[in-house]
C-alpha atoms as an extended CHARMM CRD file, in Angstrom:
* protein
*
       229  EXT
         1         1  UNK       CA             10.8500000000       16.8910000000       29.7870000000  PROA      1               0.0000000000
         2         2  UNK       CA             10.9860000000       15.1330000000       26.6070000000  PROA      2               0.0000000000
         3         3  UNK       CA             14.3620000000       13.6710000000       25.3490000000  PROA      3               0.0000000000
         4         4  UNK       CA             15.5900000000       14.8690000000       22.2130000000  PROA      4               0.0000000000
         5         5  UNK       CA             17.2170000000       11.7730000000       19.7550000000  PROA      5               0.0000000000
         6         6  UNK       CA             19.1140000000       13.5050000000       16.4270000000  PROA      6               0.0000000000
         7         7  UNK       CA             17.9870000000       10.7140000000       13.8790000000  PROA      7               0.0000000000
         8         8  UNK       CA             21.0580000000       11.1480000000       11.1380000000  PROA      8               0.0000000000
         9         9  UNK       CA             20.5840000000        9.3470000000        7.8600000000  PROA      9               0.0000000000
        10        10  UNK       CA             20.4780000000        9.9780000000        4.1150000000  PROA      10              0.0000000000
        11        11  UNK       CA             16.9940000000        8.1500000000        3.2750000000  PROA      11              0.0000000000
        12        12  UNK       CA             14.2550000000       10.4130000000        3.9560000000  PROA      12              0.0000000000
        13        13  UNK       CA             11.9750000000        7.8190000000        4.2740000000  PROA      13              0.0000000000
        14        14  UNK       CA             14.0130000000        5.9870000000        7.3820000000  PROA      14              0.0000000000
        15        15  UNK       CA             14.5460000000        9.7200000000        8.8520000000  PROA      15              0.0000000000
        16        16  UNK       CA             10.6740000000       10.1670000000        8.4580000000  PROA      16              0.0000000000
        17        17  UNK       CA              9.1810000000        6.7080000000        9.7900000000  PROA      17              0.0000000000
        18        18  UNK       CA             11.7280000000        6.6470000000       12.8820000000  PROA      18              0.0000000000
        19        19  UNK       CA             10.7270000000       10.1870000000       13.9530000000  PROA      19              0.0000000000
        20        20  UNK       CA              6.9370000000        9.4710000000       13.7490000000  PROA      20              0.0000000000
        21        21  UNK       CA              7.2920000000        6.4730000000       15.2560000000  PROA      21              0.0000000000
        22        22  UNK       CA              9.4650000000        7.6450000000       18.3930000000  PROA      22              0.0000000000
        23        23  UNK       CA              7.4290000000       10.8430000000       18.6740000000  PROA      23              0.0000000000
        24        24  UNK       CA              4.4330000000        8.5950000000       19.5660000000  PROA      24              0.0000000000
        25        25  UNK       CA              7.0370000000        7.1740000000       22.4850000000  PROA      25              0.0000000000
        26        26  UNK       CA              7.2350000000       10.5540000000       23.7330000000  PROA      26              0.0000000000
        27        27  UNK       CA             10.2390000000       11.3770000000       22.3020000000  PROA      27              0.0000000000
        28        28  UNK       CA             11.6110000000       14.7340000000       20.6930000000  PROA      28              0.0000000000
        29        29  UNK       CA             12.8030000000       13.9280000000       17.2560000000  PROA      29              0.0000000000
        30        30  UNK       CA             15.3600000000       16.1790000000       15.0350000000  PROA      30              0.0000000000
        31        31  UNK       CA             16.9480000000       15.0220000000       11.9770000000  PROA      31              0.0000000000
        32        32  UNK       CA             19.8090000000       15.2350000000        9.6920000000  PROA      32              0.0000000000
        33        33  UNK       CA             20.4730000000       14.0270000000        6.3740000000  PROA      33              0.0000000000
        34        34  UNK       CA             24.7420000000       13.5830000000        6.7050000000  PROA      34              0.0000000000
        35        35  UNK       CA             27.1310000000       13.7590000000        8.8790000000  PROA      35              0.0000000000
        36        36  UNK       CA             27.5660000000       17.6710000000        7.9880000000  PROA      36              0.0000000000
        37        37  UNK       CA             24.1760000000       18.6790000000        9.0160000000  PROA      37              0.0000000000
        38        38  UNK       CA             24.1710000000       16.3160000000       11.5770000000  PROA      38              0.0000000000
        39        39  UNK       CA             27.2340000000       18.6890000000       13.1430000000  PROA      39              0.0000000000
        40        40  UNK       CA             25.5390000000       21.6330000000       12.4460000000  PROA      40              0.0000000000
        41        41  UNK       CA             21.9680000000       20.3330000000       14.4300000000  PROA      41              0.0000000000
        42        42  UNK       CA             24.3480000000       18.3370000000       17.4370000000  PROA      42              0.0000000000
        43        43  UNK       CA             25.5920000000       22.1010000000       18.1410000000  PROA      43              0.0000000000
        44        44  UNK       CA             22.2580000000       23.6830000000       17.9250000000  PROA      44              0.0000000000
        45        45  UNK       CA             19.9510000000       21.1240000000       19.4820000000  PROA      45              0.0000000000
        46        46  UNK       CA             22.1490000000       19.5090000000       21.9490000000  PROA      46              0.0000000000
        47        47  UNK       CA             20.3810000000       16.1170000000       21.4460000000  PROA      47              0.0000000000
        48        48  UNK       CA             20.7030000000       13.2900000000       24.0030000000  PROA      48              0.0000000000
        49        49  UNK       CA             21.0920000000       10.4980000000       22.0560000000  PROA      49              0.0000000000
        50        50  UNK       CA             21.7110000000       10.1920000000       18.5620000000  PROA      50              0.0000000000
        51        51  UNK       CA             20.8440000000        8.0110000000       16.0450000000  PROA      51              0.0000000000
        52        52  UNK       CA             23.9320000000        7.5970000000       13.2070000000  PROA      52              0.0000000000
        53        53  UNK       CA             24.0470000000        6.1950000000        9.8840000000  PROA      53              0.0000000000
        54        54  UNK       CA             27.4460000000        5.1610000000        8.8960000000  PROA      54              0.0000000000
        55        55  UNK       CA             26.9130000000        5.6300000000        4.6970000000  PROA      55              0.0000000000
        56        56  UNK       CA             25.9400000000        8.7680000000        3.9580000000  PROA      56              0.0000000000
        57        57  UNK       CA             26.8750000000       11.9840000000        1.3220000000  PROA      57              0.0000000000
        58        58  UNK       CA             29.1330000000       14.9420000000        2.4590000000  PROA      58              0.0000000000
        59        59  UNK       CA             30.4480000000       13.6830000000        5.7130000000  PROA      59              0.0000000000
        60        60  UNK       CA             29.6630000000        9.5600000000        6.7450000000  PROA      60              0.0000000000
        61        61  UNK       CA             29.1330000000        8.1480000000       10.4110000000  PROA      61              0.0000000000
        62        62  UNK       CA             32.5840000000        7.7900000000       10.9880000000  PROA      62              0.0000000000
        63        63  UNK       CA             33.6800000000       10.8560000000       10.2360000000  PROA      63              0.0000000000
        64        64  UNK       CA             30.5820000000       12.6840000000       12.2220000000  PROA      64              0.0000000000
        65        65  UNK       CA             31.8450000000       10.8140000000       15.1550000000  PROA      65              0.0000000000
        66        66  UNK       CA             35.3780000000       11.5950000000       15.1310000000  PROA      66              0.0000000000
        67        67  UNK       CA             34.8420000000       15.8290000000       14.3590000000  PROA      67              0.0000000000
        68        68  UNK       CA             31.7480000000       15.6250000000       17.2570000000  PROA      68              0.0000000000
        69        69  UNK       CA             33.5000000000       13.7550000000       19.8430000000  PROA      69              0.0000000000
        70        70  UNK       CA             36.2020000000       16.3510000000       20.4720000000  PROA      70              0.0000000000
        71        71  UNK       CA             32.8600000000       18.3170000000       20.9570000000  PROA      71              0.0000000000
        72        72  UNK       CA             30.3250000000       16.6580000000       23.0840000000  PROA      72              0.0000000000
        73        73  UNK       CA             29.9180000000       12.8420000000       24.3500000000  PROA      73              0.0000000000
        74        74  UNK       CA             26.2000000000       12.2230000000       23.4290000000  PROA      74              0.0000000000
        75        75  UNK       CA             25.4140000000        8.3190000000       23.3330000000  PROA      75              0.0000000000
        76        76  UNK       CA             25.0060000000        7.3680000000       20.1220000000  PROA      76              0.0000000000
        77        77  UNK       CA             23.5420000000        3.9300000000       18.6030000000  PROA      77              0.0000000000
        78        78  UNK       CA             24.7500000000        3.2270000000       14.8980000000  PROA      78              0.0000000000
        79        79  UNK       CA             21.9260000000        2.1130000000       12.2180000000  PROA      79              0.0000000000
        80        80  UNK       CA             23.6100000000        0.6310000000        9.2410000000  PROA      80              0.0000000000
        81        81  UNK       CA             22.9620000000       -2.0250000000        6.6330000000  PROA      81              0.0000000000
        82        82  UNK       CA             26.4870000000       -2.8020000000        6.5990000000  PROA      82              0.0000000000
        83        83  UNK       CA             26.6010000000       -6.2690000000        8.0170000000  PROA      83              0.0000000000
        84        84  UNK       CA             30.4650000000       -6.5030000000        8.1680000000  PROA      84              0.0000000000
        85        85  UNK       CA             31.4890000000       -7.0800000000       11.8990000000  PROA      85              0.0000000000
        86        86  UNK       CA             34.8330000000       -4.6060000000       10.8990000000  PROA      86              0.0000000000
        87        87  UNK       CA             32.1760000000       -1.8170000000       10.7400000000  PROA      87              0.0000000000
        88        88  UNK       CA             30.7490000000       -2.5960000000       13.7460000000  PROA      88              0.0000000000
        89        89  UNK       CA             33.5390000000       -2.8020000000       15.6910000000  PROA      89              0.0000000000
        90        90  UNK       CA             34.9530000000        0.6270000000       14.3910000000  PROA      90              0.0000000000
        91        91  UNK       CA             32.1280000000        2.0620000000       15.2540000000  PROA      91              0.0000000000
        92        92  UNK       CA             32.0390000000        1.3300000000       18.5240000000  PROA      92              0.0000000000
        93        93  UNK       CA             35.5690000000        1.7570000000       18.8500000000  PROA      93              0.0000000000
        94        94  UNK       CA             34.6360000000        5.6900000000       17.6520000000  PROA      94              0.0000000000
        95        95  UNK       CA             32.4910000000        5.4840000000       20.7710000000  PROA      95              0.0000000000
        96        96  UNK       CA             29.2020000000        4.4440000000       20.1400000000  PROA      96              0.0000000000
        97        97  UNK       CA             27.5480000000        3.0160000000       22.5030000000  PROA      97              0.0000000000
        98        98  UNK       CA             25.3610000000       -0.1170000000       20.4630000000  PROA      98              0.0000000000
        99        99  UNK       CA             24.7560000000       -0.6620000000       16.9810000000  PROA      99              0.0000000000
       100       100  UNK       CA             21.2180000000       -2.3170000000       14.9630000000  PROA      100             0.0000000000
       101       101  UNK       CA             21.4490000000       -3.6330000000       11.9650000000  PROA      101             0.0000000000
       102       102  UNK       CA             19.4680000000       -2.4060000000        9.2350000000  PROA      102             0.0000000000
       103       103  UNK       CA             15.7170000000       -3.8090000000        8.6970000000  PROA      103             0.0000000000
       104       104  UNK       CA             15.5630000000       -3.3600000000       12.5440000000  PROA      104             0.0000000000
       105       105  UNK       CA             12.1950000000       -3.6460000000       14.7110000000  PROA      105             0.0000000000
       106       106  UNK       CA             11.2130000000       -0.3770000000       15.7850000000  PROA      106             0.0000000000
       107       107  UNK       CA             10.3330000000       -1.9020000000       19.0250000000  PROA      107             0.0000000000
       108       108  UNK       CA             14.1910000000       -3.0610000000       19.6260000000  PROA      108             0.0000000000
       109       109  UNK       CA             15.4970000000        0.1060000000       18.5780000000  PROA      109             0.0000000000
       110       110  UNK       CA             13.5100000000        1.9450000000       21.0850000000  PROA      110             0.0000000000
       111       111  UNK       CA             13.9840000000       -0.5360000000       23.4740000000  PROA      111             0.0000000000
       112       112  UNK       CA             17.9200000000        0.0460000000       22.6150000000  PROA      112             0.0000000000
       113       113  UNK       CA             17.3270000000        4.0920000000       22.6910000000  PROA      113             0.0000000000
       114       114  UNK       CA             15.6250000000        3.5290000000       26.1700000000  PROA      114             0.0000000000
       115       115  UNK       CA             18.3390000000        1.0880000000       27.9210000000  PROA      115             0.0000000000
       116       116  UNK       CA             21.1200000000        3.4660000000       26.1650000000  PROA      116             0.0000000000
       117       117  UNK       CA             19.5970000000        6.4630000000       27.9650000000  PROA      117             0.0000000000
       118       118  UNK       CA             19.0320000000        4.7770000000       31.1870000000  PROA      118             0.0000000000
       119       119  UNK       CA             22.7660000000        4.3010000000       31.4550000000  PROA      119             0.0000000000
       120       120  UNK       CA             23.5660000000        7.4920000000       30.2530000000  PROA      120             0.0000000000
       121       121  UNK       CA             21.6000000000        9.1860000000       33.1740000000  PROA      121             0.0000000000
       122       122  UNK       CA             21.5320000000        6.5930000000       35.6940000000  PROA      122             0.0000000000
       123       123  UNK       CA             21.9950000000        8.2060000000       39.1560000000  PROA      123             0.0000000000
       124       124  UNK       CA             22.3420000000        6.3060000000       42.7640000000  PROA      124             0.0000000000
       125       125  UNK       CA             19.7950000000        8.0000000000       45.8540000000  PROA      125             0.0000000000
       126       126  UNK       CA             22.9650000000        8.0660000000       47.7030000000  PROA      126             0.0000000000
       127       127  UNK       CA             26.8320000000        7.7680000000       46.5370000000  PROA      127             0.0000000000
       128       128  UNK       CA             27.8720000000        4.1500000000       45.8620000000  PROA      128             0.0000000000
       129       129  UNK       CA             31.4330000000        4.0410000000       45.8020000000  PROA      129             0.0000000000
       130       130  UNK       CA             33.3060000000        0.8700000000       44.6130000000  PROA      130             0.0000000000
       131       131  UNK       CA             36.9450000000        0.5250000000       45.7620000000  PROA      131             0.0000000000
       132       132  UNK       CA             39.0550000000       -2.3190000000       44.3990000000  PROA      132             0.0000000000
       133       133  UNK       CA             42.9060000000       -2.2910000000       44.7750000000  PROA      133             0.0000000000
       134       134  UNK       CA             43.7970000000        1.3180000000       43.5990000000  PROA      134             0.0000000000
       135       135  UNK       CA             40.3300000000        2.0700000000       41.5510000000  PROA      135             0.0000000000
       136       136  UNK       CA             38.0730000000        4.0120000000       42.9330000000  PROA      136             0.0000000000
       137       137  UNK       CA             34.3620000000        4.2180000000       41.1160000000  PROA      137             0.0000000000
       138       138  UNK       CA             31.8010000000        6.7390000000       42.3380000000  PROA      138             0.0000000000
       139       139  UNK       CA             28.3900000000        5.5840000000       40.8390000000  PROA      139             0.0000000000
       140       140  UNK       CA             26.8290000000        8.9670000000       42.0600000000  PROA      140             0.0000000000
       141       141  UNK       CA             29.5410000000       11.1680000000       40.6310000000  PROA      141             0.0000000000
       142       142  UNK       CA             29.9130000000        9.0340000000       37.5880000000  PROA      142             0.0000000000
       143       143  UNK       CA             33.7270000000        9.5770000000       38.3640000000  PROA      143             0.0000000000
       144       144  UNK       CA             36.7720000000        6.7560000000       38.3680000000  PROA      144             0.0000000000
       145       145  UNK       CA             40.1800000000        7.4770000000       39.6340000000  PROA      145             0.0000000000
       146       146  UNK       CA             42.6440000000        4.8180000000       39.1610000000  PROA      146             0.0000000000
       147       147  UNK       CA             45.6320000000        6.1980000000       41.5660000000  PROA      147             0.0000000000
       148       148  UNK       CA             45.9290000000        9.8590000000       41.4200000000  PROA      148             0.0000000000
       149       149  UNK       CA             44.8890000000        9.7390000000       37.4270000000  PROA      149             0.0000000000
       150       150  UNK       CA             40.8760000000       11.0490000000       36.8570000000  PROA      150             0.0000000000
       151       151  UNK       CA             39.4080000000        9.3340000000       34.0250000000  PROA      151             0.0000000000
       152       152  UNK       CA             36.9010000000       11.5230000000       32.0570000000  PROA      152             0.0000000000
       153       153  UNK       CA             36.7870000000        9.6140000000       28.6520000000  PROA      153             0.0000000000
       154       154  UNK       CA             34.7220000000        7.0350000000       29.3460000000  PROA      154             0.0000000000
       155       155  UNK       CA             31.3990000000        6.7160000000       27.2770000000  PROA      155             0.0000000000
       156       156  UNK       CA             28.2770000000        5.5520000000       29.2890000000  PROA      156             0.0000000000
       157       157  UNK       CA             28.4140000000        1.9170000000       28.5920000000  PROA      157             0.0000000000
       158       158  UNK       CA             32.2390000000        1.3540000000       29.9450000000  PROA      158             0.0000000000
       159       159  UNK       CA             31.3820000000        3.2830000000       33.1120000000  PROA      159             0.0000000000
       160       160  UNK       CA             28.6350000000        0.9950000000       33.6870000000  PROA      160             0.0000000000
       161       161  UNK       CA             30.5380000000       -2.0770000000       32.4920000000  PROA      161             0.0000000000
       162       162  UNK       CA             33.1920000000       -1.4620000000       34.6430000000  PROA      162             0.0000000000
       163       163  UNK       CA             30.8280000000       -0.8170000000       37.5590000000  PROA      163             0.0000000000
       164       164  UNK       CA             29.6840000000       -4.6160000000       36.6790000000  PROA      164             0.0000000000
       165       165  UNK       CA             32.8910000000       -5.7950000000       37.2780000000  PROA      165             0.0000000000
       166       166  UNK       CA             34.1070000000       -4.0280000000       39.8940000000  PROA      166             0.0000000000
       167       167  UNK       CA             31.1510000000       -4.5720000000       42.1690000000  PROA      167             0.0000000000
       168       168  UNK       CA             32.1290000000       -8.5830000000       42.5100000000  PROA      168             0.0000000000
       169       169  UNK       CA             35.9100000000       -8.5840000000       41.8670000000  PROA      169             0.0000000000
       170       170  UNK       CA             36.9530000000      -12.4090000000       41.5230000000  PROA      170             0.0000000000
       171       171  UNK       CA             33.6930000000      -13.3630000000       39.7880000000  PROA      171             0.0000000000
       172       172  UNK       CA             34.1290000000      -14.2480000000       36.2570000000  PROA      172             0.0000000000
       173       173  UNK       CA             30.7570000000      -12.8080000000       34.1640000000  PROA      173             0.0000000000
       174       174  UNK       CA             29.4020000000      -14.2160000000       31.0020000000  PROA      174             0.0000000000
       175       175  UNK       CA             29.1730000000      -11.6280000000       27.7870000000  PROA      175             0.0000000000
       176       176  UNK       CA             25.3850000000      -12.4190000000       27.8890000000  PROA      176             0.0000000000
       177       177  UNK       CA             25.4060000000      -11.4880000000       31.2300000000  PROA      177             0.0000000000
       178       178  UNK       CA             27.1060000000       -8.3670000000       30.6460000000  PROA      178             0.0000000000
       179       179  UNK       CA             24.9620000000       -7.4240000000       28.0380000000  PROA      179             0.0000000000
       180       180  UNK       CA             21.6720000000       -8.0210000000       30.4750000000  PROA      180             0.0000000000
       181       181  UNK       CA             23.1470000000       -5.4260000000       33.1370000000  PROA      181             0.0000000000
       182       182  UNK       CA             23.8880000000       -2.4530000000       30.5680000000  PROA      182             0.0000000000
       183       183  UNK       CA             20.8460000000       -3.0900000000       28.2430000000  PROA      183             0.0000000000
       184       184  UNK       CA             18.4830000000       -4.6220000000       30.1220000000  PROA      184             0.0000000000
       185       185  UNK       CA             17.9450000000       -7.0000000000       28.1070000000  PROA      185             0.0000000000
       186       186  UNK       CA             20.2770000000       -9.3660000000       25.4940000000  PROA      186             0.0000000000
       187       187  UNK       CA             19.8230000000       -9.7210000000       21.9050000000  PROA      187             0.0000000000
       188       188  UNK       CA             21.3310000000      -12.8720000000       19.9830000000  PROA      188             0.0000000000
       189       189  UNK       CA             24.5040000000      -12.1620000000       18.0400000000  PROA      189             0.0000000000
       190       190  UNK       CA             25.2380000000       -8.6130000000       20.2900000000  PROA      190             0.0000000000
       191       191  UNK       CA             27.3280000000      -10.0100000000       22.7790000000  PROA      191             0.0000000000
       192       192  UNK       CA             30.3060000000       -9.0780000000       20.8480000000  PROA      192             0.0000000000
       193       193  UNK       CA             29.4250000000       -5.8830000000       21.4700000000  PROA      193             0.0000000000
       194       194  UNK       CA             30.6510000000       -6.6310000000       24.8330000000  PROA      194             0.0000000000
       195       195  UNK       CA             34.5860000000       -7.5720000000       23.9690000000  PROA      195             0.0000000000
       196       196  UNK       CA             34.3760000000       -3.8190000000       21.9430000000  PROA      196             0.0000000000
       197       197  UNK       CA             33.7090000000       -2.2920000000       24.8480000000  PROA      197             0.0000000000
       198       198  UNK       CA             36.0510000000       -4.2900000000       27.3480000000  PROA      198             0.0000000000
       199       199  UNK       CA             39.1810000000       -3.6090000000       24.8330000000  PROA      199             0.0000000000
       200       200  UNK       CA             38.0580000000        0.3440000000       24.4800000000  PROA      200             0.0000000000
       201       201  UNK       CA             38.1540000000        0.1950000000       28.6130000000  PROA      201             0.0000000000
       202       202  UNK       CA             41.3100000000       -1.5040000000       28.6080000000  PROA      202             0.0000000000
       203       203  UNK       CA             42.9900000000        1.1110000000       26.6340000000  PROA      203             0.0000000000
       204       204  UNK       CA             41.9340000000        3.8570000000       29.0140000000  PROA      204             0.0000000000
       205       205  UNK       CA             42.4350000000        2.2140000000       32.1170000000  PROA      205             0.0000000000
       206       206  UNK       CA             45.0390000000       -0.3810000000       31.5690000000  PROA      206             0.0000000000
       207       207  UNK       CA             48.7490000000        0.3280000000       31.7810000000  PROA      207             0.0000000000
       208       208  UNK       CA             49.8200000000       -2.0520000000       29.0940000000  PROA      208             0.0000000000
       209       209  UNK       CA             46.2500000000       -2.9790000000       27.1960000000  PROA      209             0.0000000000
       210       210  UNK       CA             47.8350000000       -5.7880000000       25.5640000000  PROA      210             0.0000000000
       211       211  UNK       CA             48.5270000000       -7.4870000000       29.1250000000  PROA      211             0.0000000000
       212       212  UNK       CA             45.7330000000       -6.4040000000       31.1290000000  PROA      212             0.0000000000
       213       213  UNK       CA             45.8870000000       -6.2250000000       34.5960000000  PROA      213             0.0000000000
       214       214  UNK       CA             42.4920000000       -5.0640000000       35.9390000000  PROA      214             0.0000000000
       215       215  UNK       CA             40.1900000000       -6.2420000000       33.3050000000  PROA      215             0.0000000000
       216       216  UNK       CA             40.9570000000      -10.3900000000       32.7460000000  PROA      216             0.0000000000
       217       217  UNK       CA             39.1510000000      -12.4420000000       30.0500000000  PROA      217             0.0000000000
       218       218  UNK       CA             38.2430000000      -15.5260000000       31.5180000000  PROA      218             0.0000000000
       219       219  UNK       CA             38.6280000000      -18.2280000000       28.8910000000  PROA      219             0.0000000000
       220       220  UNK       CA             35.5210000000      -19.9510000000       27.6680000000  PROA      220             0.0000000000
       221       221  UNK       CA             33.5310000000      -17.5900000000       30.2820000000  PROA      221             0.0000000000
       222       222  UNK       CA             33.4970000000      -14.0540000000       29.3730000000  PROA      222             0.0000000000
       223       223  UNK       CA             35.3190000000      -11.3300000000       31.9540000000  PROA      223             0.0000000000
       224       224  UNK       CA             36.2750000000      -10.3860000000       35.0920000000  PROA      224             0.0000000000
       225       225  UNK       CA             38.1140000000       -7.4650000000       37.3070000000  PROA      225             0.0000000000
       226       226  UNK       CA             41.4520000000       -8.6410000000       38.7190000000  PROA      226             0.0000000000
       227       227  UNK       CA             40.8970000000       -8.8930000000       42.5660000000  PROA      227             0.0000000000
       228       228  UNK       CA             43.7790000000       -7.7520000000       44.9330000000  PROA      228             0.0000000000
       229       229  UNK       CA             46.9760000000      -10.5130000000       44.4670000000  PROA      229             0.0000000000
């Protein structure tokens, strides 16, 4: 069964070149012209991925994601032009899972839509479950419990990114590296994308975020999870 992607942006002509382009990927394309339709089609369609403009009339990308997250926790890759890393980073901090830059490559963005949806659905034949100290990480389940506290906020990408970690604890990982095991494959200037995510995790799973015990940044390296002491 074809996925559906809800393409949300104010320029018809984007809306219109993106869904012809990713219907010919086999894809079921819906769109939106604001974040206020875009509500109105999330509820009726139930997309599985969407694709989210941040400027737009009537309601903007951030505001879309903030009113639809209480509601649903479809992936969602931002499209902007705005080249400011702040907007990036809020974004993702809102939850998306990956951002392009407007002019994008078709081809990247589907590759982007493809790797984001991977993760999203990944499933193990059997259950994998990763214990370190008092996390436990079902792959299969897509649950974590950290002591007797479920977590059930995590987006896609920090389930899989803390998989990552977990599944060598000691071993420090490179953001490139981290990038290549959620998307697949790494594009220059995204690995920032990377130290989003780890600081949204650390909020959720961390006692004190601001001294993290689980999740360590390795100087000069990139990241690691905190093996037993």
């Amino acid at each position: 069964m074809s996925k559906t992607i809800l393409v949300v942006d104010d320029k018809e002509s984007l809306r219109t070149m993106v869904k012809s382009y990713l219907t010919q990927e086999g894809f079921r394309v819906v769109a939106a012209a604001d974040g206020r339709d875009a509500l109105f089609m999330a509820r009726q369609e139930k997309p599985d991925l969407i694709l989210l403009d941040l400027m737009m009339p009537e309601m903007g990308g951030y505001e879309f994601m903030r009113v639809h997250s209480r509601e649903a926790d479809t992936p969602t890759i931002i499209i902007t032009a705005k080249l400011e890393e702040s907007d990036k980073v809020l974004g993702l901090e809102l939850g998306a899972d990956d951002y392009v830059t407007k002019p994008f490559s078709m081809r990247e963005l589907t590759a982007r839509i493809r790797a984001v949806l991977r993760r999203a659905g990944k499933t193990s034949p059997e259950a994998e479950v990763l214990r370190v100290r008092d996390v436990v990480l079902d792959r299969n389940g897509r649950t974590v419990q950290i002591g007797d506290r479920t977590l059930t906020n995590l987006t896609p990408s920090e389930f899989d990114l803390l998989a990552a970690l977990m599944a060598s604890p000691g071993r420090a990982y490179s953001r490139t590296e981290l990038l290549d095991m959620l998307q697949g494959t790494s594009f220059e200037g995204y690995e920032r994308t990377i130290d989003v995510h780890v600081r949204n995790l650390r909020t959720k799973i961390e006692p004190d975020p601001g001294n993290p015990s689980y999740i360590e940044t390795v100087y000069a390296i990139g990241y690691r999870f905190a093996p037993e002491r």
